[in-house]
Tab-separated table of C-alpha atoms in Angstrom:
chain	number	residue	atom	x	y	z
A	1	MET	CA	31.106	21.021	10.802
A	2	SER	CA	28.532	18.943	12.645
A	3	ARG	CA	25.956	19.871	9.987
A	4	TYR	CA	28.314	18.652	7.278
A	5	ARG	CA	28.838	15.377	9.101
A	6	ARG	CA	25.099	14.879	9.499
A	7	THR	CA	24.612	15.500	5.785
A	8	VAL	CA	27.305	12.995	4.872
A	9	ALA	CA	25.863	10.450	7.280
A	10	GLY	CA	22.406	10.972	5.798
A	11	VAL	CA	23.681	10.502	2.252
A	12	VAL	CA	25.497	7.309	3.244
A	13	ILE	CA	22.421	5.884	4.972
A	14	VAL	CA	20.179	6.691	2.009
A	15	ALA	CA	22.694	5.177	-0.410
A	16	VAL	CA	22.825	1.959	1.616
A	17	LEU	CA	19.033	1.740	1.786
A	18	LEU	CA	18.586	2.411	-1.930
A	19	PHE	CA	21.367	0.105	-3.121
A	20	PRO	CA	19.088	-2.980	-3.346
A	21	VAL	CA	16.691	-0.997	-5.551
A	22	TYR	CA	19.585	0.143	-7.726
A	23	TRP	CA	20.885	-3.417	-8.001
A	24	MET	CA	17.442	-4.730	-8.902
A	25	LEU	CA	17.070	-2.195	-11.709
A	26	LEU	CA	20.641	-2.712	-12.897
A	27	THR	CA	20.255	-6.499	-13.015
A	28	SER	CA	16.994	-6.216	-14.941
A	29	LEU	CA	18.827	-4.249	-17.644
A	30	ARG	CA	21.537	-6.892	-18.126
A	31	SER	CA	21.702	-10.074	-20.101
A	32	GLU	CA	21.556	-13.318	-18.125
A	33	ALA	CA	25.283	-13.890	-18.613
A	34	GLU	CA	26.091	-10.437	-17.240
A	35	ALA	CA	23.662	-10.892	-14.347
A	36	VAL	CA	25.457	-13.979	-13.002
A	37	GLN	CA	29.052	-13.040	-13.745
A	38	THR	CA	31.584	-13.021	-10.906
A	39	PRO	CA	32.708	-10.551	-9.720
A	40	PRO	CA	29.693	-8.396	-10.615
A	41	GLU	CA	30.046	-4.959	-12.171
A	42	LEU	CA	28.671	-2.160	-10.043
A	43	LEU	CA	28.176	0.273	-12.915
A	44	PRO	CA	25.951	-0.236	-15.965
A	45	ALA	CA	27.703	-1.072	-19.207
A	46	GLY	CA	24.552	-0.723	-21.293
A	47	ALA	CA	20.841	-1.414	-21.311
A	48	ASP	CA	19.508	-4.800	-22.413
A	49	LEU	CA	15.685	-4.852	-22.386
A	50	SER	CA	15.348	-8.476	-23.430
A	51	ALA	CA	14.475	-9.521	-19.872
A	52	TYR	CA	11.411	-7.253	-19.952
A	53	ASP	CA	10.378	-8.646	-23.336
A	54	ILE	CA	10.646	-12.260	-22.164
A	55	ALA	CA	9.395	-11.988	-18.583
A	56	VAL	CA	6.763	-9.256	-18.903
A	57	LEU	CA	5.648	-8.313	-22.409
A	58	ASP	CA	5.675	-11.844	-23.852
A	59	ASN	CA	4.438	-13.520	-20.671
A	60	PRO	CA	0.617	-13.658	-20.482
A	61	THR	CA	0.728	-14.838	-16.864
A	62	ILE	CA	2.620	-11.742	-15.731
A	63	ARG	CA	0.452	-9.432	-17.823
A	64	ARG	CA	-2.686	-10.904	-16.277
A	65	ALA	CA	-1.121	-10.656	-12.809
A	66	VAL	CA	-0.432	-6.944	-13.341
A	67	LEU	CA	-4.107	-6.396	-14.212
A	68	ASN	CA	-5.190	-8.440	-11.190
A	69	SER	CA	-2.966	-6.362	-8.907
A	70	VAL	CA	-4.436	-3.135	-10.267
A	71	ILE	CA	-7.990	-4.399	-9.741
A	72	ILE	CA	-7.254	-5.704	-6.241
A	73	SER	CA	-5.412	-2.571	-5.129
A	74	ALA	CA	-7.998	-0.176	-6.563
A	75	GLY	CA	-10.845	-2.240	-5.109
A	76	THR	CA	-9.198	-2.374	-1.679
A	77	MET	CA	-8.595	1.358	-1.740
A	78	ALA	CA	-12.223	2.090	-2.707
A	79	LEU	CA	-13.639	-0.259	-0.069
A	80	THR	CA	-11.316	1.160	2.570
A	81	MET	CA	-12.374	4.721	1.826
A	82	LEU	CA	-16.054	3.758	1.774
A	83	LEU	CA	-15.857	2.138	5.214
A	84	ALA	CA	-13.066	3.966	7.039
A	85	VAL	CA	-13.932	7.605	6.307
A	86	PRO	CA	-17.444	7.600	7.812
A	87	ALA	CA	-16.361	5.269	10.627
A	88	ALA	CA	-13.450	7.520	11.622
A	89	TYR	CA	-15.688	10.578	11.419
A	90	VAL	CA	-18.311	9.051	13.712
A	91	LEU	CA	-15.672	7.948	16.219
A	92	ALA	CA	-14.229	11.470	16.222
A	93	ARG	CA	-17.410	13.533	16.289
A	94	ARG	CA	-20.108	11.509	18.008
A	95	ARG	CA	-20.203	10.447	21.634
A	96	VAL	CA	-19.972	6.733	21.033
A	97	ARG	CA	-19.713	4.501	24.059
A	98	GLY	CA	-16.553	2.416	24.185
A	99	VAL	CA	-14.465	4.493	21.769
A	100	THR	CA	-11.244	3.701	23.607
A	101	PRO	CA	-11.793	-0.092	23.571
A	102	MET	CA	-12.714	0.167	19.880
A	103	MET	CA	-9.482	1.954	19.061
A	104	LEU	CA	-7.489	-0.546	21.108
A	105	LEU	CA	-9.193	-3.373	19.234
A	106	LEU	CA	-8.295	-1.790	15.889
A	107	LEU	CA	-4.714	-1.424	17.061
A	108	LEU	CA	-4.677	-5.045	18.173
A	109	VAL	CA	-5.814	-6.119	14.711
A	110	GLN	CA	-2.804	-4.311	13.255
A	111	LEU	CA	-0.475	-6.175	15.606
A	112	LEU	CA	-1.740	-9.646	14.710
A	113	PRO	CA	0.537	-11.645	12.394
A	114	GLY	CA	-0.926	-12.184	8.966
A	115	ILE	CA	-0.959	-15.962	9.248
A	116	ALA	CA	-3.214	-15.701	12.320
A	117	VAL	CA	-5.815	-13.950	10.168
A	118	ALA	CA	-5.265	-15.883	6.926
A	119	THR	CA	-6.260	-19.273	8.334
A	120	PRO	CA	-9.739	-18.306	9.636
A	121	LEU	CA	-10.297	-16.234	6.478
A	122	PHE	CA	-9.556	-19.308	4.372
A	123	VAL	CA	-12.172	-21.341	6.271
A	124	LEU	CA	-14.731	-18.530	6.092
A	125	PHE	CA	-14.160	-17.749	2.406
A	126	ARG	CA	-14.365	-21.417	1.492
A	127	GLN	CA	-17.832	-21.556	3.027
A	128	LEU	CA	-18.842	-18.348	1.259
A	129	GLY	CA	-17.415	-19.399	-2.103
A	130	LEU	CA	-14.911	-16.539	-2.201
A	131	LEU	CA	-11.747	-18.593	-2.689
A	132	ASN	CA	-9.984	-18.006	-6.025
A	133	SER	CA	-11.776	-14.708	-6.545
A	134	LEU	CA	-10.618	-11.127	-6.791
A	135	ALA	CA	-13.427	-10.072	-4.447
A	136	GLY	CA	-12.122	-12.446	-1.792
A	137	ILE	CA	-8.627	-10.970	-1.954
A	138	VAL	CA	-10.054	-7.441	-1.778
A	139	LEU	CA	-12.056	-8.311	1.336
A	140	ALA	CA	-9.043	-9.997	2.919
A	141	ASP	CA	-6.805	-6.992	2.243
A	142	ALA	CA	-9.486	-4.713	3.672
A	143	THR	CA	-9.142	-6.470	7.043
A	144	ILE	CA	-5.721	-4.815	7.199
A	145	THR	CA	-6.344	-1.479	5.509
A	146	VAL	CA	-9.671	-0.502	7.124
A	147	PRO	CA	-8.434	-0.581	10.772
A	148	PHE	CA	-5.240	1.165	9.678
A	149	ALA	CA	-7.232	3.859	7.866
A	150	ILE	CA	-9.519	4.497	10.841
A	151	LEU	CA	-6.528	4.878	13.168
A	152	ILE	CA	-4.977	7.426	10.808
A	153	LEU	CA	-8.128	9.375	9.888
A	154	ARG	CA	-9.698	9.823	13.312
A	155	PRO	CA	-7.041	12.325	14.505
A	156	PHE	CA	-7.647	14.358	11.327
A	157	PHE	CA	-11.318	14.739	12.118
A	158	LEU	CA	-10.503	15.566	15.744
A	159	ARG	CA	-8.351	18.471	14.537
A	160	ILE	CA	-11.184	20.098	12.595
A	161	PRO	CA	-13.050	22.718	14.665
A	162	ARG	CA	-16.696	21.898	15.225
A	163	GLU	CA	-17.513	25.535	14.437
A	164	LEU	CA	-16.935	24.827	10.732
A	165	GLU	CA	-19.731	22.255	10.725
A	166	MET	CA	-21.979	24.493	12.772
A	167	ALA	CA	-21.459	27.333	10.313
A	168	ALA	CA	-22.339	25.050	7.412
A	169	LEU	CA	-25.505	23.891	9.197
A	170	VAL	CA	-26.494	27.500	9.890
A	171	ASP	CA	-26.035	28.264	6.177
A	172	GLY	CA	-28.568	25.574	5.327
A	173	CYS	CA	-26.482	22.449	4.818
A	174	ARG	CA	-27.723	19.144	6.091
A	175	PRO	CA	-25.291	17.098	8.225
A	176	LEU	CA	-24.349	14.953	5.235
A	177	GLY	CA	-23.859	18.060	3.108
A	178	ALA	CA	-21.657	19.660	5.755
A	179	PHE	CA	-19.600	16.480	5.917
A	180	ALA	CA	-19.175	16.365	2.118
A	181	ARG	CA	-18.615	20.076	1.515
A	182	VAL	CA	-16.635	21.079	4.604
A	183	ILE	CA	-15.092	18.127	6.407
A	184	LEU	CA	-13.854	16.127	3.426
A	185	PRO	CA	-12.072	19.050	1.674
A	186	VAL	CA	-10.372	20.101	4.909
A	187	SER	CA	-9.296	16.500	5.528
A	188	ARG	CA	-7.864	16.027	2.037
A	189	PRO	CA	-4.253	15.390	3.184
A	190	GLY	CA	-5.362	12.609	5.496
A	191	ILE	CA	-7.740	11.064	2.977
A	192	VAL	CA	-5.154	11.128	0.194
A	193	THR	CA	-2.584	9.633	2.554
A	194	VAL	CA	-4.864	6.801	3.601
A	195	ALA	CA	-5.998	6.125	0.035
A	196	ALA	CA	-2.419	5.921	-1.211
A	197	LEU	CA	-1.217	3.733	1.647
A	198	SER	CA	-4.223	1.430	1.260
A	199	PHE	CA	-3.407	1.022	-2.423
A	200	LEU	CA	0.252	0.331	-1.658
A	201	LEU	CA	-0.521	-2.155	1.118
A	202	ALA	CA	-2.816	-4.092	-1.197
A	203	TRP	CA	-0.321	-3.881	-4.063
A	204	GLY	CA	2.460	-5.454	-2.021
A	205	GLU	CA	0.348	-7.948	-0.049
A	206	PHE	CA	1.474	-11.559	-0.500
A	207	LEU	CA	0.194	-13.828	2.271
A	208	PHE	CA	-3.553	-13.466	1.688
A	209	ALA	CA	-3.142	-13.674	-2.078
A	210	LEU	CA	-1.101	-16.864	-1.721
A	211	SER	CA	-3.330	-18.585	0.838
A	212	LEU	CA	-6.684	-17.691	-0.736
A	213	THR	CA	-5.902	-18.478	-4.378
A	214	THR	CA	-4.708	-21.483	-6.320
A	215	SER	CA	-5.663	-20.323	-9.816
A	216	GLU	CA	-3.217	-18.222	-11.835
A	217	SER	CA	-6.135	-16.325	-13.359
A	218	VAL	CA	-6.739	-14.386	-10.117
A	219	GLN	CA	-3.274	-14.255	-8.576
A	220	PRO	CA	-1.709	-10.783	-8.198
A	221	LEU	CA	1.765	-9.776	-9.226
A	222	THR	CA	3.418	-10.608	-5.902
A	223	VAL	CA	2.358	-14.263	-6.103
A	224	ALA	CA	3.135	-14.413	-9.816
A	225	LEU	CA	6.664	-13.160	-9.104
A	226	ALA	CA	7.256	-15.889	-6.517
A	227	THR	CA	5.848	-18.545	-8.843
A	228	PHE	CA	7.852	-17.238	-11.780
A	229	SER	CA	11.164	-17.267	-9.899
A	230	ALA	CA	10.512	-20.803	-8.620
A	231	SER	CA	9.435	-22.313	-11.944
A	232	THR	CA	12.118	-20.896	-14.228
A	233	GLY	CA	15.286	-21.811	-12.326
A	234	THR	CA	15.861	-18.205	-11.219
A	235	PRO	CA	16.941	-16.325	-14.357
A	236	TRP	CA	17.992	-13.298	-12.378
A	237	SER	CA	17.626	-10.681	-15.093
A	238	GLN	CA	14.037	-11.772	-15.788
A	239	VAL	CA	13.149	-12.063	-12.101
A	240	MET	CA	14.484	-8.567	-11.479
A	241	ALA	CA	12.545	-7.282	-14.473
A	242	VAL	CA	9.305	-8.548	-12.927
A	243	ALA	CA	10.372	-7.193	-9.525
A	244	THR	CA	10.955	-3.800	-11.131
A	245	VAL	CA	7.441	-3.877	-12.557
A	246	VAL	CA	6.183	-4.570	-9.027
A	247	ALA	CA	8.171	-1.647	-7.624
A	248	ILE	CA	7.418	0.977	-10.303
A	249	PRO	CA	3.849	1.840	-9.152
A	250	ILE	CA	5.011	2.129	-5.546
A	251	VAL	CA	7.815	4.534	-6.382
A	252	ALA	CA	5.740	6.520	-8.875
A	253	LEU	CA	2.796	6.896	-6.495
A	254	PHE	CA	4.999	7.970	-3.610
A	255	ILE	CA	6.801	10.568	-5.736
A	256	ALA	CA	3.492	11.922	-7.039
A	257	ILE	CA	1.857	12.442	-3.644
A	258	GLN	CA	4.774	12.533	-1.234
A	259	ARG	CA	3.787	15.945	0.118
A	260	TYR	CA	0.375	14.577	1.069
A	261	ILE	CA	1.826	11.443	2.658
A	262	VAL	CA	4.485	13.216	4.727
A	263	GLY	CA	2.203	16.073	5.735
A	264	GLY	CA	-0.734	13.757	6.300
A	265	LEU	CA	1.063	11.386	8.634
A	266	THR	CA	2.534	14.332	10.549
A	267	LEU	CA	-0.738	16.229	10.974
A	268	GLY	CA	-2.667	13.085	11.765
A	269	GLY	CA	-0.635	12.467	14.882
A	270	LEU	CA	-0.976	15.935	16.434
A	271	LYS	CA	-4.201	15.383	18.309
A	272	GLU	CA	-5.934	12.329	19.701
């Protein structure tokens, strides 16, 4: 009986948490008159795709913002992997002085509010000419994703027995070859997890994109959504259509690699 109650409680909690997503999708599939009617209907009466045509397909600003978000997220993910994987490996395998203070510093960076980082980045990027550029947003997002990735990946490398590397070296591999052929394949769950989360963090990032850009040509989808909802008098069906476009990659990516994400986060915390 207790198991049944736990199942019911779990279903209720999940339903409550997913209701905003359901309402967003439902509103995006309604006409504007149906979206604002009172009282609202909780069940769909049909599918009206006109909001997607107006707000997404026929809107060059949103289409360009989608492309910008893809470029920024993919660039942030690539830069994060390029920097975080070797850094986490060195911190896990080599006797580096001050490892504990380094890890505490990385953790402190994660705890800082975004606005505390955005202001100095704005001053720095203005001097470097990186304002209103996709590269600037990628670098800004990497200040969040790289420390996060190192904190997640280091426990993965700590879990790997050193004997595997020694065996590869005995078989003739160089240290870099052993890292590429032995360590990286064994660490695939952690690497996939970090890559996916880095992409998702960059995809949903708003503060840096808003503070470091003023031109619509480089703004990502999160900023474009806020601008769109403010400039059009909040047509709810169209706003929810754009919001659905923002949410689709997140949901699709999580469904595709959920076993890596769940297993990766679990295994990554087993040893420190």
